[in-house]
Amino acid sequence: MAVSEQGTLSSVRTFGRPASLPRIVPLLACPGPMPLPRDDRDHPRAAAFRAFIRETGFPCVGAKAALSRGRMRVLVARSVTSAWDDMRIYPALLAFAARYRARPDTFQSLAVVFEDPCTLSEAAFERHLWERLQSLADKDAWLGHAWDERVAPDPDNPHFSLSFGGEAFFVVGLHPGASRPARRFSSPALVFNPHRQFESLREAGRYERLRASIVQRDVALSGSANPMLARHGEVSEARQYSGRAVDEGWRCPFRPRTDQQAAGTRTAGGTDGR
């Protein structure tokens, strides 16, 4: 697969191979908002994902709004089980975070849709989801980005969210083997939603009404409410990312890297290999 990108981001991948990590450092020196990667609009996987969101019964009205307003970016990658395209996904996240920070309109998402359908069990998908997220977070730490102060980096903390480029994100995983229909897409996908937009909805008094609408639609689609659904601050949102129902004994495999660990890796002149 060869997906063209615009501007600065085009240098991240050369002749179809992932570039070395230092090649993305110039992205951080951009004086204005970084250019977003062009939507993979004509890719069959991107078209299928948009059609999935547009389905009448799909419960997330926020995703529908983002798509209808042209605020859902779609990036197509190879496989959720491989680090091959992590060096395309991470710069896209940085660019998306910078653009969102410059214009924090409600209902914006970056969707990473994987070409390889690779039907996985829910446990296997969860493992690969966290492998990809760990890889992306390690790169963020390597470049010295601070964690968004509005959220916690500890996945056991009720205020946990991921952070890329200093912007917090809530992640929604979808895949063919998902038990809940709302998460059952024909190939794996990771949707990155800025945490700040949920807080903006709360401040505007719109969050609870939106949440109730989504829950009602999900019950109509699935026959029951999602048992993992929880408000931010009640329990760690990490439990919701993969879509798998987990028990109280579940422990998130994600480990945020400390500033000292990231500095040590840079001094050693390499990365963690992902």
Tab-separated table of C-alpha atoms in Angstrom:
chain	number	residue	atom	x	y	z
A	1	MET	CA	0.000	0.000	0.000
A	2	ALA	CA	1.300	3.463	-0.867
A	3	VAL	CA	-0.622	6.343	0.595
A	4	SER	CA	0.505	9.839	-0.350
A	5	GLU	CA	0.748	12.548	2.278
A	6	GLN	CA	1.165	16.281	2.059
A	7	GLY	CA	3.766	18.751	3.236
A	8	THR	CA	6.136	17.934	6.052
A	9	LEU	CA	4.613	14.551	6.756
A	10	SER	CA	5.605	13.237	3.331
A	11	SER	CA	9.203	12.841	4.507
A	12	VAL	CA	8.275	10.401	7.242
A	13	ARG	CA	8.102	7.421	4.928
A	14	THR	CA	10.534	6.780	2.089
A	15	PHE	CA	10.163	4.139	-0.630
A	16	GLY	CA	7.547	2.304	1.415
A	17	ARG	CA	9.827	1.730	4.419
A	18	PRO	CA	9.477	3.275	7.891
A	19	ALA	CA	12.014	6.044	8.407
A	20	SER	CA	14.165	6.257	11.518
A	21	LEU	CA	12.651	8.133	14.432
A	22	PRO	CA	14.839	11.283	14.237
A	23	ARG	CA	13.379	12.044	10.789
A	24	ILE	CA	10.155	13.263	12.429
A	25	VAL	CA	11.892	15.793	14.694
A	26	PRO	CA	11.516	18.642	12.105
A	27	LEU	CA	7.749	18.329	12.557
A	28	LEU	CA	8.128	19.876	15.995
A	29	ALA	CA	9.831	22.963	14.596
A	30	CYS	CA	6.919	24.036	12.400
A	31	PRO	CA	6.043	27.665	13.281
A	32	GLY	CA	2.321	27.206	12.566
A	33	PRO	CA	-0.160	24.329	12.651
A	34	MET	CA	1.365	21.206	11.151
A	35	PRO	CA	-0.155	19.978	7.878
A	36	LEU	CA	-2.570	17.118	8.348
A	37	PRO	CA	-2.092	13.981	6.275
A	38	ARG	CA	-4.580	13.861	3.445
A	39	ASP	CA	-7.507	11.557	4.065
A	40	ASP	CA	-7.077	8.184	2.389
A	41	ARG	CA	-10.424	9.013	0.888
A	42	ASP	CA	-10.272	6.697	-2.091
A	43	HIS	CA	-8.962	3.671	-0.216
A	44	PRO	CA	-11.577	0.878	0.033
A	45	ARG	CA	-10.968	0.486	3.785
A	46	ALA	CA	-11.559	4.195	4.372
A	47	ALA	CA	-14.758	4.094	2.333
A	48	ALA	CA	-15.950	1.019	4.240
A	49	PHE	CA	-15.259	2.717	7.569
A	50	ARG	CA	-17.216	5.818	6.599
A	51	ALA	CA	-20.112	3.608	5.468
A	52	PHE	CA	-20.001	1.793	8.825
A	53	ILE	CA	-20.274	5.081	10.738
A	54	ARG	CA	-23.130	6.230	8.491
A	55	GLU	CA	-25.226	3.115	9.125
A	56	THR	CA	-28.550	4.100	10.667
A	57	GLY	CA	-28.110	1.905	13.718
A	58	PHE	CA	-24.550	2.942	14.557
A	59	PRO	CA	-24.933	4.401	18.052
A	60	CYS	CA	-22.165	6.990	18.384
A	61	VAL	CA	-23.777	10.236	17.291
A	62	GLY	CA	-20.516	12.061	18.026
A	63	ALA	CA	-18.712	10.022	15.372
A	64	LYS	CA	-21.578	10.641	12.963
A	65	ALA	CA	-21.297	14.383	13.607
A	66	ALA	CA	-17.521	14.373	13.083
A	67	LEU	CA	-17.933	12.551	9.772
A	68	SER	CA	-20.803	14.694	8.484
A	69	ARG	CA	-18.898	17.899	9.321
A	70	GLY	CA	-15.723	16.738	7.596
A	71	ARG	CA	-13.795	16.530	10.869
A	72	MET	CA	-12.958	12.838	10.859
A	73	ARG	CA	-9.539	12.173	9.379
A	74	VAL	CA	-8.885	8.651	8.111
A	75	LEU	CA	-5.448	7.072	7.846
A	76	VAL	CA	-5.088	3.572	6.387
A	77	ALA	CA	-2.275	1.398	7.767
A	78	ARG	CA	-1.178	-2.182	7.190
A	79	SER	CA	-1.836	-4.322	10.260
A	80	VAL	CA	-2.664	-3.783	13.913
A	81	THR	CA	-0.364	-6.724	14.689
A	82	SER	CA	2.691	-5.008	13.167
A	83	ALA	CA	4.766	-1.914	13.934
A	84	TRP	CA	5.269	-1.349	10.191
A	85	ASP	CA	3.190	1.829	9.970
A	86	ASP	CA	3.713	3.213	13.474
A	87	MET	CA	6.027	5.817	11.936
A	88	ARG	CA	3.139	7.042	9.782
A	89	ILE	CA	0.543	6.920	12.537
A	90	TYR	CA	2.571	8.846	15.108
A	91	PRO	CA	3.297	11.951	12.961
A	92	ALA	CA	-0.359	11.950	11.919
A	93	LEU	CA	-1.299	12.040	15.611
A	94	LEU	CA	1.097	14.939	16.220
A	95	ALA	CA	-0.348	16.883	13.301
A	96	PHE	CA	-3.908	16.149	14.376
A	97	ALA	CA	-3.164	17.242	17.964
A	98	ALA	CA	-1.589	20.498	16.771
A	99	ARG	CA	-4.497	21.300	14.470
A	100	TYR	CA	-7.046	20.456	17.134
A	101	ARG	CA	-5.243	22.679	19.634
A	102	ALA	CA	-5.302	25.546	17.131
A	103	ARG	CA	-9.016	25.049	16.432
A	104	PRO	CA	-10.697	22.921	19.118
A	105	ASP	CA	-14.073	22.518	17.451
A	106	THR	CA	-16.320	19.840	18.929
A	107	PHE	CA	-16.491	16.406	17.288
A	108	GLN	CA	-13.098	15.735	15.746
A	109	SER	CA	-11.487	12.319	15.378
A	110	LEU	CA	-8.508	10.634	13.769
A	111	ALA	CA	-9.348	7.102	12.629
A	112	VAL	CA	-6.573	4.626	11.836
A	113	VAL	CA	-8.040	1.770	9.793
A	114	PHE	CA	-5.910	-1.298	9.129
A	115	GLU	CA	-5.935	-3.102	5.774
A	116	ASP	CA	-5.297	-6.578	7.182
A	117	PRO	CA	-8.672	-7.951	8.345
A	118	CYS	CA	-6.868	-10.448	10.665
A	119	THR	CA	-9.849	-11.740	12.610
A	120	LEU	CA	-8.612	-11.854	16.200
A	121	SER	CA	-10.147	-12.923	19.463
A	122	GLU	CA	-11.086	-10.055	21.738
A	123	ALA	CA	-8.130	-10.823	24.004
A	124	ALA	CA	-5.702	-10.910	21.052
A	125	PHE	CA	-7.027	-7.645	19.634
A	126	GLU	CA	-6.701	-6.038	23.053
A	127	ARG	CA	-3.066	-7.155	23.251
A	128	HIS	CA	-2.201	-5.744	19.827
A	129	LEU	CA	-4.127	-2.519	20.506
A	130	TRP	CA	-1.959	-1.867	23.566
A	131	GLU	CA	1.194	-2.807	21.636
A	132	ARG	CA	0.410	-0.113	19.076
A	133	LEU	CA	-0.500	2.451	21.737
A	134	GLN	CA	2.642	1.650	23.749
A	135	SER	CA	4.779	2.069	20.638
A	136	LEU	CA	3.210	5.441	19.850
A	137	ALA	CA	3.518	6.640	23.448
A	138	ASP	CA	7.180	5.581	23.595
A	139	LYS	CA	7.907	7.715	20.540
A	140	ASP	CA	6.108	10.640	22.161
A	141	ALA	CA	8.252	10.260	25.282
A	142	TRP	CA	11.427	9.900	23.195
A	143	LEU	CA	10.712	13.276	21.618
A	144	GLY	CA	10.240	14.842	25.050
A	145	HIS	CA	6.531	15.626	24.933
A	146	ALA	CA	5.012	16.244	28.349
A	147	TRP	CA	1.852	14.373	29.312
A	148	ASP	CA	-1.300	16.481	29.088
A	149	GLU	CA	-1.640	17.914	32.616
A	150	ARG	CA	-5.425	17.536	32.552
A	151	VAL	CA	-5.178	13.745	32.673
A	152	ALA	CA	-3.101	11.080	34.433
A	153	PRO	CA	-0.478	8.833	32.748
A	154	ASP	CA	-1.078	5.919	35.150
A	155	PRO	CA	-3.539	3.505	33.460
A	156	ASP	CA	-4.870	2.476	36.884
A	157	ASN	CA	-5.807	6.068	37.724
A	158	PRO	CA	-9.495	6.992	37.193
A	159	HIS	CA	-8.306	10.147	35.407
A	160	PHE	CA	-6.106	8.281	32.901
A	161	SER	CA	-6.009	9.223	29.228
A	162	LEU	CA	-3.344	8.747	26.606
A	163	SER	CA	-1.387	11.818	25.548
A	164	PHE	CA	0.315	12.612	22.244
A	165	GLY	CA	1.969	15.921	21.502
A	166	GLY	CA	0.704	17.204	24.858
A	167	GLU	CA	-2.944	16.538	23.950
A	168	ALA	CA	-5.034	13.895	25.741
A	169	PHE	CA	-6.912	11.264	23.732
A	170	PHE	CA	-9.607	8.667	24.369
A	171	VAL	CA	-9.195	5.659	22.062
A	172	VAL	CA	-11.935	3.447	20.643
A	173	GLY	CA	-10.902	0.090	19.201
A	174	LEU	CA	-12.962	-1.777	16.596
A	175	HIS	CA	-12.370	-5.181	14.977
A	176	PRO	CA	-14.239	-8.070	13.311
A	177	GLY	CA	-14.237	-10.232	16.444
A	178	ALA	CA	-15.832	-7.678	18.782
A	179	SER	CA	-18.724	-9.012	20.845
A	180	ARG	CA	-20.597	-5.706	20.750
A	181	PRO	CA	-22.008	-4.722	17.321
A	182	ALA	CA	-20.982	-1.072	17.710
A	183	ARG	CA	-17.332	-2.196	17.835
A	184	ARG	CA	-17.603	-4.884	15.139
A	185	PHE	CA	-16.036	-3.441	11.993
A	186	SER	CA	-14.730	-5.568	9.116
A	187	SER	CA	-11.084	-4.806	9.898
A	188	PRO	CA	-9.265	-3.491	12.987
A	189	ALA	CA	-9.396	0.253	13.603
A	190	LEU	CA	-8.286	2.697	16.292
A	191	VAL	CA	-10.163	5.978	16.654
A	192	PHE	CA	-8.407	8.775	18.551
A	193	ASN	CA	-10.765	11.310	20.125
A	194	PRO	CA	-9.446	14.457	21.854
A	195	HIS	CA	-10.259	14.303	25.561
A	196	ARG	CA	-10.778	18.060	25.652
A	197	GLN	CA	-13.884	17.902	23.479
A	198	PHE	CA	-15.673	15.796	26.108
A	199	GLU	CA	-14.787	18.369	28.758
A	200	SER	CA	-16.061	21.140	26.475
A	201	LEU	CA	-19.370	19.297	26.140
A	202	ARG	CA	-19.595	19.001	29.932
A	203	GLU	CA	-18.921	22.705	30.375
A	204	ALA	CA	-21.626	23.498	27.823
A	205	GLY	CA	-24.123	21.223	29.603
A	206	ARG	CA	-24.387	18.929	26.566
A	207	TYR	CA	-22.423	15.870	27.652
A	208	GLU	CA	-25.044	13.977	29.661
A	209	ARG	CA	-27.691	14.398	26.966
A	210	LEU	CA	-25.273	13.172	24.290
A	211	ARG	CA	-24.188	10.250	26.462
A	212	ALA	CA	-27.797	9.228	27.141
A	213	SER	CA	-28.551	9.279	23.413
A	214	ILE	CA	-25.559	7.048	22.644
A	215	VAL	CA	-26.462	4.578	25.409
A	216	GLN	CA	-30.071	4.407	24.208
A	217	ARG	CA	-28.980	3.770	20.618
A	218	ASP	CA	-26.441	1.156	21.742
A	219	VAL	CA	-29.115	-0.705	23.703
A	220	ALA	CA	-31.356	-0.658	20.620
A	221	LEU	CA	-28.508	-2.108	18.541
A	222	SER	CA	-27.097	-4.621	21.017
A	223	GLY	CA	-29.999	-5.415	23.327
A	224	SER	CA	-28.078	-4.267	26.399
A	225	ALA	CA	-25.979	-1.383	27.671
A	226	ASN	CA	-22.204	-1.634	27.406
A	227	PRO	CA	-21.066	-2.930	30.829
A	228	MET	CA	-17.700	-1.171	30.471
A	229	LEU	CA	-19.199	2.281	29.987
A	230	ALA	CA	-18.120	4.734	32.690
A	231	ARG	CA	-17.656	8.467	33.080
A	232	HIS	CA	-14.143	9.898	33.158
A	233	GLY	CA	-12.961	10.027	36.769
A	234	GLU	CA	-15.076	7.082	37.947
A	235	VAL	CA	-12.750	4.326	36.734
A	236	SER	CA	-9.801	4.225	34.327
A	237	GLU	CA	-10.950	4.630	30.733
A	238	ALA	CA	-8.233	2.154	29.701
A	239	ARG	CA	-10.787	-0.563	30.439
A	240	GLN	CA	-12.970	0.727	27.586
A	241	TYR	CA	-10.431	1.044	24.764
A	242	SER	CA	-10.502	-2.470	23.292
A	243	GLY	CA	-14.244	-3.033	23.689
A	244	ARG	CA	-13.713	-6.298	25.571
A	245	ALA	CA	-15.613	-6.773	28.819
A	246	VAL	CA	-13.019	-7.140	31.581
A	247	ASP	CA	-13.389	-7.981	35.257
A	248	GLU	CA	-12.140	-6.173	38.339
A	249	GLY	CA	-8.874	-8.101	38.251
A	250	TRP	CA	-7.883	-6.811	34.803
A	251	ARG	CA	-4.611	-4.905	34.636
A	252	CYS	CA	-3.723	-2.620	31.759
A	253	PRO	CA	-0.424	-3.615	30.067
A	254	PHE	CA	0.410	-0.002	29.178
A	255	ARG	CA	3.395	1.564	30.944
A	256	PRO	CA	4.081	5.290	30.542
A	257	ARG	CA	7.756	6.089	30.141
A	258	THR	CA	9.331	8.517	32.579
A	259	ASP	CA	11.414	11.504	31.482
A	260	GLN	CA	14.495	9.711	32.798
A	261	GLN	CA	13.793	6.585	30.752
A	262	ALA	CA	13.231	8.608	27.584
A	263	ALA	CA	16.411	10.621	28.173
A	264	GLY	CA	18.379	7.411	28.709
A	265	THR	CA	17.119	5.986	25.435
A	266	ARG	CA	18.092	9.158	23.561
A	267	THR	CA	21.548	9.108	25.143
A	268	ALA	CA	21.996	5.515	24.030
A	269	GLY	CA	21.361	6.695	20.478
A	270	GLY	CA	18.442	4.436	19.681
A	271	THR	CA	14.808	3.654	20.252
A	272	ASP	CA	13.003	0.688	21.713
A	273	GLY	CA	12.806	-0.819	18.226
A	274	ARG	CA	9.104	-0.302	17.682
